[in-house]
């Protein structure tokens, strides 16, 4: 019990601190790194709360896969310059502050008033977790909730295929024309367009 | 848990930490010696008997070298990247049982740091964290070649992680446990490598790619990228990357040993019963590392597009089919019974499927040979 308490009080401040640091960070890569720290500490909190499967999946999926893709995109697109803090939408900042305070207020109210699971343990949690948390989760997902689970996975797969189809390279002539347009013009050979390059396969 | 338990846990952590560091020092020497032997050279001979202290000398040299930070580097990220690349390898080792354990001061001390009930997922999580060190190093160096290397590596490691995960999935389906000790316990009669040979092969190949070892060392291909992600690193920070690479190799070999080669299992006499499992474990890990060194000495580096094509078009489909086959072997006997007719029909079906796959692959190959684009 004491160990849980220590882990919580170590992880919770780091978690909140990294979340705030992520928001205040202007550099996109630094912000992503703080987000990784935040996801990691939240994963540890899941472990303390008795959900080891969620802990592992949080690290694998969020900290491991999704954030790597974030970094990949940030690096590939070169958006690692600092963001200018100019409001694009008018009143956005005020609205964000008001709505954020609203959410905090809701959470405080929920805990104070004892809504949902905030004061009492969820009913039958221990019984449902009998025989190990990952096993129990697997049993639920693949027996009771089999259809929704599979439908969700098909949905995700369709989304992935659709993204690939939409982002696919254009036809060859267009691509090479685009390339030619992007190519810097060499001062030494001004009159020679890059004719032979059309033969080259793109990519 | 009282203070003695905590003390024993801390002792195990410290021992594992230093043994891993020591093993890296030895491993660098072993690798150089084995590669030299395969190329009929002598390898390092100067420092210590038969050059065994060579990596210690290297380490001292690197430690006292000037650490240069490039002007364009992103300082904090540049400094934490080597540490980040070392951490996952150490952390992944925490769930690996490297022996049966002993009884000290009247309590059982398992030779394992933490027996997580999601051990195999922890391994997967840590292998997915391995990519960060390289990605951050490449980005923060503020230089083109490291960036190219790190972009390559993030694509490569994400791709091969899927194959690795499929291999792990079929192992955990077969043994029915996520806990490492139970996976080892389930191999008391037959090691997983026999029924799960394809998964073992997939794991070893994906492990090569995950640790950026040759022939999959594209992130640091010196003919193309100078030195890849660690081009701008020098001194102790470079040493950390070096250390991380070998640590990853040890960890991958240890995981393969635990999941496929029966972990610490092996015949042993009653005398000193706690020691023999550790020796067996070390021997198996060394065998896998030897195979890795052998591959490095034998195969040339892959071309980058071939590497990705192999990962996505061969390894992952093969892994998926194998997961399906494992599932069929586990579930179908419970549903249809173990009658010889059913097993025979299943075997015929499997052979037909295999032949059709082989045939289509051959046909595609013939097509490309006849009509080169």
Coordinates of C-alpha atoms in Angstrom, one line a residue:
Chain A
X1 CA 0.0 0.0 0.0
X2 CA 2.8 2.4 1.0
X3 CA 4.6 1.6 -2.3
X4 CA 1.5 2.5 -4.3
X5 CA 1.3 5.7 -2.4
X6 CA 4.9 6.6 -3.1
X7 CA 4.6 5.7 -6.8
X8 CA 1.5 7.8 -7.1
X9 CA 3.1 10.9 -5.5
X10 CA 6.2 10.5 -7.7
X11 CA 4.3 10.0 -10.9
X12 CA 1.4 12.3 -10.6
X13 CA 3.4 15.6 -10.3
X14 CA 5.7 14.5 -13.1
X15 CA 2.6 13.7 -15.2
X16 CA 0.9 17.0 -14.6
X17 CA 4.2 18.9 -14.9
X18 CA 5.0 17.3 -18.2
X19 CA 1.5 18.0 -19.5
X20 CA 1.8 21.7 -18.6
X21 CA 5.3 21.8 -20.1
X22 CA 4.0 20.3 -23.3
X23 CA 1.5 23.1 -23.6
X24 CA 4.0 25.8 -22.9
X25 CA 6.6 24.4 -25.2
X26 CA 7.0 26.2 -28.5
X27 CA 9.3 23.7 -30.1
X28 CA 7.2 20.9 -31.6
X29 CA 9.7 18.1 -30.9
X30 CA 10.1 19.2 -27.3
X31 CA 6.4 19.3 -26.9
X32 CA 6.2 15.7 -28.3
X33 CA 8.9 14.6 -25.8
X34 CA 7.0 16.0 -22.9
X35 CA 3.9 14.3 -24.2
X36 CA 5.8 11.0 -24.2
X37 CA 6.8 11.5 -20.5
X38 CA 3.2 12.3 -19.7
X39 CA 1.9 9.1 -21.4
X40 CA 4.6 7.1 -19.6
X41 CA 3.7 8.4 -16.2
X42 CA 0.0 7.9 -16.8
X43 CA 0.8 4.3 -17.8
X44 CA 2.6 3.8 -14.5
X45 CA -0.5 5.1 -12.7
X46 CA -2.6 2.5 -14.6
X47 CA -0.2 -0.1 -13.2
X48 CA -0.7 1.1 -9.7
X49 CA -4.5 1.1 -10.2
X50 CA -4.3 -2.6 -11.0
X51 CA -4.6 -2.5 -14.8
X52 CA -1.3 -4.0 -16.0
X53 CA -2.6 -4.7 -19.5
X54 CA -3.6 -1.1 -20.0
X55 CA -0.2 -0.1 -18.7
X56 CA 1.6 -2.2 -21.3
X57 CA -0.7 -1.2 -24.1
X58 CA -0.5 2.5 -23.2
X59 CA 3.3 2.3 -23.6
X60 CA 3.3 0.1 -26.7
X61 CA 0.6 2.0 -28.6
X62 CA 0.8 5.6 -27.4
X63 CA 4.3 6.1 -26.2
X64 CA 5.8 3.6 -28.6
X65 CA 4.0 3.7 -31.9
X66 CA 1.9 6.9 -32.1
X67 CA 4.5 9.2 -30.7
X68 CA 7.2 7.8 -33.0
X69 CA 4.9 8.6 -35.9
X70 CA 4.4 12.1 -34.5
X71 CA 8.1 12.6 -34.3
X72 CA 8.5 11.1 -37.8
X73 CA 6.0 13.5 -39.2
X74 CA 7.5 16.5 -37.4
X75 CA 11.0 15.6 -38.6
X76 CA 10.0 14.7 -42.1
X77 CA 7.9 17.8 -42.7
X78 CA 10.5 20.0 -41.0
X79 CA 8.0 21.8 -38.8
X80 CA 10.5 21.9 -36.0
X81 CA 10.7 25.7 -36.0
X82 CA 9.1 27.6 -33.2
X83 CA 5.5 28.3 -33.4
X84 CA 4.3 31.9 -33.4
X85 CA 1.8 32.6 -30.7
X86 CA -0.7 34.6 -32.7
X87 CA -4.4 33.8 -32.4
X88 CA -5.8 32.7 -35.7
X89 CA -9.4 32.5 -34.5
X90 CA -10.7 35.5 -32.6
X91 CA -11.6 34.8 -29.0
X92 CA -10.1 31.3 -29.2
X93 CA -7.9 31.8 -26.1
X94 CA -10.7 33.1 -24.0
X95 CA -13.0 30.3 -25.1
X96 CA -10.3 27.7 -24.4
X97 CA -9.7 29.1 -20.9
X98 CA -13.4 29.1 -20.1
X99 CA -14.0 25.6 -21.4
X100 CA -10.9 24.3 -19.6
X101 CA -12.0 25.8 -16.3
X102 CA -15.4 24.2 -17.0
X103 CA -13.9 20.8 -17.3
X104 CA -11.9 21.3 -14.1
X105 CA -15.0 22.4 -12.3
X106 CA -16.9 19.3 -13.5
X107 CA -14.2 17.0 -12.3
X108 CA -14.1 18.7 -8.9
X109 CA -17.9 18.6 -8.7
X110 CA -17.9 14.9 -9.6
X111 CA -15.4 14.1 -6.9
X112 CA -17.1 16.2 -4.3
X113 CA -20.6 15.0 -5.1
X114 CA -19.4 11.4 -5.4
X115 CA -20.7 10.8 -8.9
X116 CA -19.9 7.5 -10.6
X117 CA -16.8 5.6 -9.4
X118 CA -15.1 8.6 -7.8
X119 CA -15.8 7.5 -4.2
X120 CA -16.8 3.8 -4.4
X121 CA -15.1 1.0 -6.2
X122 CA -16.8 -0.2 -9.4
X123 CA -19.1 -3.1 -8.6
X124 CA -17.7 -6.5 -9.4
X125 CA -14.2 -5.2 -10.4
X126 CA -12.4 -7.8 -8.4
X127 CA -14.6 -10.7 -9.6
X128 CA -14.2 -9.6 -13.3
X129 CA -10.4 -9.5 -12.9
X130 CA -10.3 -13.0 -11.4
X131 CA -7.5 -15.1 -13.0
X132 CA -5.5 -12.1 -14.0
X133 CA -6.3 -8.7 -15.6
X134 CA -5.1 -9.5 -19.2
X135 CA -6.9 -12.8 -19.2
X136 CA -10.1 -11.2 -18.0
X137 CA -9.8 -8.5 -20.6
X138 CA -9.2 -11.0 -23.4
X139 CA -12.2 -13.0 -22.3
X140 CA -14.5 -10.0 -22.3
X141 CA -13.2 -8.6 -25.6
X142 CA -13.3 -11.9 -27.5
X143 CA -16.5 -13.4 -26.0
X144 CA -19.0 -10.8 -24.7
X145 CA -17.9 -7.9 -26.9
X146 CA -16.6 -9.9 -29.9
X147 CA -18.8 -8.2 -32.5
X148 CA -18.1 -4.6 -31.5
X149 CA -14.4 -5.4 -31.2
X150 CA -14.2 -6.8 -34.7
X151 CA -16.3 -4.1 -36.2
X152 CA -14.0 -1.5 -34.7
X153 CA -10.9 -3.3 -36.0
X154 CA -12.5 -3.4 -39.5
X155 CA -13.3 0.3 -39.3
X156 CA -9.7 1.1 -38.4
X157 CA -8.4 -1.1 -41.2
X158 CA -10.7 0.6 -43.7
X159 CA -9.4 4.0 -42.4
X160 CA -5.8 2.8 -42.9
X161 CA -6.5 1.6 -46.4
X162 CA -8.3 4.7 -47.3
X163 CA -5.5 6.9 -46.0
X164 CA -3.1 4.9 -48.2
X165 CA -5.3 5.3 -51.3
X166 CA -5.8 9.0 -50.7
X167 CA -2.1 9.7 -50.1
X168 CA -0.9 7.6 -53.0
X169 CA 1.5 9.2 -55.5
X170 CA -0.1 10.9 -58.5
X171 CA 0.4 9.6 -62.0
X172 CA 3.9 9.7 -63.4
X173 CA 3.8 12.8 -65.7
X174 CA 2.3 15.0 -63.1
X175 CA 4.9 13.9 -60.5
X176 CA 7.8 14.5 -62.8
X177 CA 6.4 17.9 -63.8
X178 CA 6.1 18.8 -60.1
X179 CA 9.7 17.7 -59.6
X180 CA 10.9 19.8 -62.4
X181 CA 9.1 22.8 -61.0
X182 CA 10.8 22.2 -57.6
X183 CA 14.3 21.8 -59.1
X184 CA 16.6 24.7 -58.6
X185 CA 17.7 26.3 -61.9
X186 CA 21.3 26.0 -62.4
X187 CA 22.9 29.3 -63.6
X188 CA 25.5 27.5 -65.7
X189 CA 23.0 25.7 -67.9
X190 CA 20.0 28.1 -68.3
X191 CA 18.6 26.8 -71.6
X192 CA 18.7 23.1 -70.8
X193 CA 15.5 21.8 -69.2
X194 CA 15.9 18.4 -67.5
X195 CA 14.7 16.4 -70.4
X196 CA 16.5 13.1 -69.7
X197 CA 15.1 13.0 -66.2
X198 CA 11.7 12.1 -67.4
X199 CA 13.0 8.6 -68.0
X200 CA 13.8 8.2 -64.4
X201 CA 11.3 6.2 -62.3
X202 CA 9.8 8.4 -59.6
X203 CA 10.5 7.3 -56.1
Chain B
X1 CA 7.4 -6.8 1.7
X2 CA 9.8 -5.7 4.4
X3 CA 13.2 -4.0 4.2
X4 CA 15.0 -7.3 3.5
X5 CA 12.9 -7.9 0.4
X6 CA 13.6 -4.4 -0.8
X7 CA 17.3 -4.9 -0.2
X8 CA 17.4 -8.2 -2.1
X9 CA 15.5 -6.5 -4.9
X10 CA 18.0 -3.7 -5.0
X11 CA 20.8 -6.2 -4.9
X12 CA 19.4 -8.0 -7.9
X13 CA 19.0 -4.8 -9.9
X14 CA 22.6 -3.7 -9.2
X15 CA 24.0 -7.2 -10.0
X16 CA 22.0 -7.4 -13.3
X17 CA 23.1 -3.8 -14.2
X18 CA 26.8 -4.5 -13.7
X19 CA 26.7 -8.0 -15.3
X20 CA 25.0 -6.5 -18.4
X21 CA 27.7 -3.8 -18.6
X22 CA 30.4 -6.3 -18.2
X23 CA 28.8 -8.6 -20.7
X24 CA 28.9 -5.7 -23.3
X25 CA 32.6 -5.2 -22.7
X26 CA 33.2 -8.9 -23.3
X27 CA 30.8 -9.1 -26.2
X28 CA 32.6 -6.4 -28.1
X29 CA 35.8 -8.4 -27.8
X30 CA 34.0 -11.7 -28.7
X31 CA 32.5 -10.1 -31.8
X32 CA 35.7 -8.8 -33.0
X33 CA 37.5 -12.1 -32.4
X34 CA 34.8 -14.2 -34.0
X35 CA 34.6 -11.9 -37.1
X36 CA 38.4 -12.0 -37.3
X37 CA 38.4 -15.7 -37.1
X38 CA 35.8 -16.0 -39.8
X39 CA 38.0 -13.8 -42.0
X40 CA 41.2 -15.6 -41.0
X41 CA 42.6 -12.7 -39.2
X42 CA 43.8 -12.5 -35.6
X43 CA 41.7 -9.6 -34.4
X44 CA 42.7 -7.5 -31.4
X45 CA 45.8 -8.9 -29.7
X46 CA 47.5 -6.1 -27.8
X47 CA 45.5 -5.2 -24.7
X48 CA 45.4 -8.1 -22.2
X49 CA 45.7 -11.8 -22.9
X50 CA 44.5 -12.4 -26.5
X51 CA 43.3 -8.8 -26.6
X52 CA 40.5 -9.3 -24.1
X53 CA 40.8 -5.9 -22.6
X54 CA 40.5 -4.1 -26.0
X55 CA 37.0 -2.7 -25.3
X56 CA 38.1 -1.5 -21.9
X57 CA 40.9 0.4 -23.6
X58 CA 38.4 1.7 -26.2
X59 CA 36.1 2.8 -23.3
X60 CA 38.9 4.6 -21.5
X61 CA 39.9 6.3 -24.8
X62 CA 36.3 7.4 -25.5
X63 CA 35.8 8.6 -21.9
X64 CA 38.7 11.0 -22.1
X65 CA 38.0 12.2 -25.5
X66 CA 36.6 15.7 -26.0
X67 CA 32.9 15.8 -26.2
X68 CA 31.8 18.1 -29.0
X69 CA 28.4 19.5 -29.3
X70 CA 27.6 20.8 -32.7
X71 CA 26.6 24.4 -33.0
X72 CA 23.2 23.6 -34.6
X73 CA 22.4 20.9 -32.1
X74 CA 19.3 21.0 -29.9
X75 CA 21.2 20.8 -26.7
X76 CA 18.9 19.1 -24.1
X77 CA 17.6 16.5 -26.6
X78 CA 21.2 16.0 -27.9
X79 CA 22.3 15.2 -24.4
X80 CA 19.5 12.9 -23.3
X81 CA 19.4 10.9 -26.6
X82 CA 22.3 8.5 -25.7
X83 CA 20.7 7.8 -22.3
X84 CA 17.3 7.2 -23.8
X85 CA 18.9 4.7 -26.2
X86 CA 20.4 2.8 -23.3
X87 CA 17.4 2.6 -21.0
X88 CA 15.0 0.3 -22.8
X89 CA 17.5 -2.5 -23.1
X90 CA 18.2 -2.4 -19.4
X91 CA 14.5 -2.2 -18.6
X92 CA 13.5 -5.0 -20.9
X93 CA 15.9 -7.2 -19.1
X94 CA 13.9 -6.7 -15.8
X95 CA 11.3 -9.4 -16.7
X96 CA 13.7 -12.0 -17.9
X97 CA 14.2 -15.0 -15.6
X98 CA 17.8 -16.0 -15.8
X99 CA 17.7 -18.9 -13.3
X100 CA 15.6 -20.7 -10.9
X101 CA 16.6 -18.7 -7.8
X102 CA 18.1 -19.5 -4.4
X103 CA 16.9 -19.4 -0.8
X104 CA 18.7 -16.7 1.1
X105 CA 17.9 -15.8 4.8
X106 CA 15.0 -18.1 4.7
X107 CA 13.2 -16.5 1.7
X108 CA 13.0 -17.4 -1.9
X109 CA 15.0 -15.1 -4.1
X110 CA 14.1 -15.6 -7.8
X111 CA 16.7 -14.8 -10.4
X112 CA 14.5 -12.2 -12.0
X113 CA 14.0 -8.6 -11.1
X114 CA 10.2 -8.4 -11.6
X115 CA 7.8 -11.1 -12.6
X116 CA 5.2 -8.9 -14.3
X117 CA 2.0 -10.6 -15.3
X118 CA 2.3 -8.8 -18.6
X119 CA 6.0 -9.7 -19.1
X120 CA 5.9 -10.4 -22.8
X121 CA 4.0 -7.1 -23.4
X122 CA 6.6 -5.3 -21.3
X123 CA 9.3 -6.7 -23.6
X124 CA 7.3 -5.4 -26.6
X125 CA 6.8 -2.0 -25.0
X126 CA 10.5 -1.6 -24.4
X127 CA 11.4 -2.7 -27.9
X128 CA 9.0 0.0 -29.1
X129 CA 10.9 2.5 -27.0
X130 CA 14.2 1.6 -28.4
X131 CA 13.6 3.7 -31.5
X132 CA 13.5 7.0 -29.5
X133 CA 17.2 7.1 -28.8
X134 CA 18.1 6.9 -32.5
X135 CA 15.3 9.3 -33.7
X136 CA 16.2 11.9 -31.1
X137 CA 19.9 11.6 -31.7
X138 CA 19.4 12.1 -35.4
X139 CA 17.1 15.0 -35.1
X140 CA 18.9 16.9 -32.4
X141 CA 22.3 16.7 -34.1
X142 CA 21.2 19.5 -36.5
X143 CA 22.8 17.8 -39.4
X144 CA 21.6 16.1 -42.5
X145 CA 23.1 12.6 -42.4
X146 CA 22.0 11.9 -38.9
X147 CA 18.5 13.1 -39.7
X148 CA 18.4 10.8 -42.7
X149 CA 19.6 7.9 -40.6
X150 CA 17.1 8.5 -37.9
X151 CA 14.2 8.8 -40.3
X152 CA 15.3 5.5 -41.9
X153 CA 15.6 3.9 -38.5
X154 CA 12.2 4.9 -37.3
X155 CA 10.6 3.5 -40.4
X156 CA 12.7 0.4 -40.2
X157 CA 12.1 -0.3 -36.5
X158 CA 8.3 0.4 -36.7
X159 CA 8.1 -2.0 -39.6
X160 CA 10.0 -4.8 -38.1
X161 CA 8.3 -4.4 -34.7
X162 CA 5.1 -5.6 -36.3
X163 CA 6.8 -8.8 -37.4
X164 CA 8.4 -9.2 -34.0
X165 CA 5.0 -8.7 -32.3
X166 CA 3.5 -11.4 -34.5
X167 CA 6.2 -13.8 -33.5
X168 CA 5.6 -13.0 -29.8
X169 CA 1.8 -13.3 -30.3
X170 CA 2.1 -16.9 -31.6
X171 CA 4.4 -17.8 -28.7
X172 CA 2.0 -16.5 -26.2
X173 CA -0.9 -18.2 -27.9
X174 CA 1.0 -21.4 -27.8
X175 CA 2.0 -21.3 -24.2
X176 CA -1.1 -19.5 -23.0
X177 CA 0.7 -17.1 -20.7
X178 CA 2.0 -13.6 -20.6
X179 CA 4.2 -14.1 -17.6
X180 CA 7.8 -14.9 -18.4
X181 CA 8.2 -17.5 -15.7
X182 CA 5.1 -19.3 -16.9
X183 CA 6.3 -19.3 -20.5
X184 CA 9.5 -20.9 -19.3
X185 CA 7.5 -23.3 -17.2
X186 CA 5.4 -24.3 -20.2
X187 CA 8.5 -25.4 -22.0
X188 CA 9.4 -28.2 -19.5
X189 CA 9.0 -31.0 -22.1
X190 CA 9.6 -29.4 -25.5
X191 CA 11.3 -26.0 -26.0
X192 CA 9.1 -23.6 -28.0
X193 CA 11.6 -23.5 -30.8
X194 CA 10.4 -26.9 -32.0
X195 CA 6.7 -26.2 -32.4
X196 CA 7.3 -22.5 -33.1
X197 CA 10.2 -22.7 -35.4
X198 CA 8.8 -20.1 -37.9
X199 CA 8.1 -17.7 -35.1
X200 CA 11.7 -18.2 -33.9
X201 CA 13.0 -17.4 -37.3
X202 CA 10.8 -14.3 -37.6
X203 CA 11.9 -13.1 -34.1
X204 CA 15.6 -13.5 -34.9
X205 CA 15.3 -11.6 -38.2
X206 CA 13.2 -8.9 -36.6
X207 CA 15.6 -8.8 -33.7
X208 CA 18.4 -8.1 -36.2
X209 CA 16.5 -5.2 -37.6
X210 CA 15.5 -3.9 -34.1
X211 CA 19.0 -3.8 -32.9
X212 CA 20.3 -2.2 -36.2
X213 CA 22.8 -5.0 -36.6
X214 CA 24.2 -5.9 -40.0
X215 CA 22.8 -6.8 -42.5
X216 CA 20.0 -4.4 -41.3
X217 CA 22.3 -1.6 -40.1
X218 CA 20.8 1.0 -42.5
X219 CA 20.5 3.7 -39.9
X220 CA 24.3 3.9 -39.7
X221 CA 25.2 2.7 -43.2
X222 CA 28.6 4.4 -43.5
X223 CA 28.8 4.1 -47.2
X224 CA 25.6 6.2 -47.5
X225 CA 25.2 8.2 -44.4
X226 CA 28.7 8.8 -43.0
X227 CA 27.8 7.2 -39.6
X228 CA 24.1 7.6 -39.6
X229 CA 22.4 8.8 -36.4
X230 CA 25.6 9.1 -34.3
X231 CA 27.7 11.0 -36.8
X232 CA 27.8 14.1 -34.6
X233 CA 28.5 12.3 -31.4
X234 CA 31.9 11.9 -29.8
X235 CA 33.5 10.8 -26.6
X236 CA 31.4 9.4 -23.8
X237 CA 28.1 10.1 -25.6
X238 CA 29.2 8.0 -28.6
X239 CA 30.3 5.3 -26.2
X240 CA 26.8 5.2 -24.8
X241 CA 25.3 4.6 -28.3
X242 CA 27.8 1.8 -28.8
X243 CA 26.9 0.4 -25.4
X244 CA 23.2 0.6 -26.2
X245 CA 23.6 -1.3 -29.5
X246 CA 25.3 -4.2 -27.8
X247 CA 23.0 -4.1 -24.8
X248 CA 20.1 -4.4 -27.2
X249 CA 21.7 -7.4 -28.8
X250 CA 22.2 -9.1 -25.4
X251 CA 18.6 -8.3 -24.5
X252 CA 17.1 -9.6 -27.8
X253 CA 19.2 -12.8 -27.4
X254 CA 18.0 -13.2 -23.8
X255 CA 14.4 -12.7 -24.8
X256 CA 14.7 -15.2 -27.7
X257 CA 16.3 -17.6 -25.2
X258 CA 13.5 -17.2 -22.7
X259 CA 10.7 -17.4 -25.2
X260 CA 12.0 -20.1 -27.6
X261 CA 15.0 -22.0 -26.1
X262 CA 13.4 -22.9 -22.8
X263 CA 15.1 -20.1 -20.8
X264 CA 17.3 -21.5 -18.0
X265 CA 16.2 -25.1 -18.6
X266 CA 18.7 -27.8 -19.3
X267 CA 19.9 -31.0 -17.8
X268 CA 22.1 -30.5 -14.7
X269 CA 23.4 -32.5 -11.7
X270 CA 22.0 -32.0 -8.2
X271 CA 25.2 -30.4 -6.9
X272 CA 25.0 -26.6 -7.0
X273 CA 21.5 -26.7 -8.4
X274 CA 21.1 -22.9 -8.5
X275 CA 24.2 -22.3 -10.6
X276 CA 23.5 -24.6 -13.5
X277 CA 20.4 -22.8 -14.8
X278 CA 22.3 -19.6 -15.0
X279 CA 25.1 -21.3 -17.0
X280 CA 22.5 -22.8 -19.3
X281 CA 20.9 -19.4 -19.8
X282 CA 24.3 -17.8 -20.6
X283 CA 25.2 -20.6 -23.0
X284 CA 22.0 -20.2 -24.9
X285 CA 22.3 -16.4 -25.1
X286 CA 25.8 -16.8 -26.3
X287 CA 24.7 -19.2 -29.0
X288 CA 22.2 -16.7 -30.4
X289 CA 24.7 -13.9 -30.2
X290 CA 27.2 -16.1 -32.1
X291 CA 24.6 -16.7 -34.8
X292 CA 24.1 -12.9 -35.0
X293 CA 27.9 -12.4 -35.4
X294 CA 28.0 -15.1 -38.0
X295 CA 25.3 -13.4 -40.0
X296 CA 27.1 -10.1 -39.7
X297 CA 30.3 -11.6 -41.0
X298 CA 28.5 -13.4 -43.9
X299 CA 25.8 -11.1 -45.4
X300 CA 26.2 -7.8 -47.1
X301 CA 24.0 -4.9 -46.1
X302 CA 20.5 -4.8 -47.6
X303 CA 19.4 -2.0 -49.9
X304 CA 16.9 0.2 -48.0
X305 CA 13.9 -0.4 -50.3
X306 CA 14.6 -4.2 -50.2
X307 CA 14.7 -4.1 -46.5
X308 CA 11.3 -2.4 -46.2
X309 CA 9.8 -4.7 -48.9
X310 CA 11.1 -7.8 -47.1
X311 CA 9.6 -6.5 -43.8
X312 CA 6.2 -5.7 -45.1
X313 CA 5.7 -8.2 -48.0
X314 CA 7.4 -11.3 -46.6
X315 CA 7.9 -11.1 -42.8
X316 CA 4.6 -9.7 -41.8
X317 CA 2.3 -11.8 -44.1
X318 CA 4.3 -14.9 -43.1
X319 CA 3.9 -14.0 -39.4
X320 CA 0.1 -13.5 -39.9
X321 CA -0.2 -16.9 -41.6
X322 CA 1.8 -18.4 -38.8
X323 CA -0.4 -16.8 -36.1
X324 CA -3.4 -18.2 -37.9
X325 CA -1.9 -21.7 -38.1
X326 CA -1.0 -21.6 -34.4
X327 CA -4.5 -20.6 -33.6
X328 CA -5.9 -23.4 -35.7
X329 CA -3.7 -26.0 -34.1
X330 CA -4.7 -24.8 -30.6
X331 CA -8.5 -24.4 -31.2
X332 CA -9.5 -27.0 -33.8
X333 CA -8.7 -30.2 -31.8
X334 CA -11.0 -28.9 -29.1
X335 CA -13.8 -28.4 -31.6
X336 CA -13.4 -31.3 -33.9
X337 CA -11.6 -33.8 -31.7
X338 CA -8.3 -35.5 -32.3
X339 CA -9.5 -38.1 -34.8
X340 CA -6.9 -39.1 -37.4
X341 CA -9.2 -38.2 -40.2
X342 CA -9.5 -34.6 -39.1
X343 CA -5.8 -34.3 -38.5
X344 CA -5.0 -35.8 -41.9
X345 CA -7.5 -33.5 -43.6
X346 CA -5.9 -30.5 -41.8
X347 CA -2.5 -31.6 -42.9
X348 CA -3.5 -32.0 -46.5
X349 CA -5.2 -28.6 -46.4
X350 CA -2.1 -27.0 -45.0
X351 CA 0.2 -28.6 -47.6
X352 CA -2.1 -27.5 -50.4
X353 CA -2.1 -23.9 -49.0
X354 CA 1.6 -23.9 -48.8
X355 CA 2.1 -25.3 -52.3
X356 CA -0.3 -22.7 -53.7
X357 CA 1.6 -19.9 -51.9
X358 CA 4.9 -21.3 -53.2
X359 CA 3.5 -21.6 -56.7
X360 CA 2.2 -18.0 -56.8
X361 CA 5.5 -16.7 -55.5
X362 CA 7.4 -18.7 -58.2
X363 CA 5.0 -17.5 -60.9
X364 CA 5.5 -13.9 -59.8
X365 CA 9.2 -14.4 -60.0
X366 CA 9.0 -15.9 -63.5
X367 CA 6.9 -12.9 -64.6
X368 CA 9.5 -10.4 -63.3
X369 CA 12.3 -12.4 -64.9
X370 CA 10.6 -12.6 -68.3
X371 CA 9.3 -9.0 -68.4
X372 CA 11.7 -6.7 -66.6
X373 CA 10.2 -3.3 -66.4

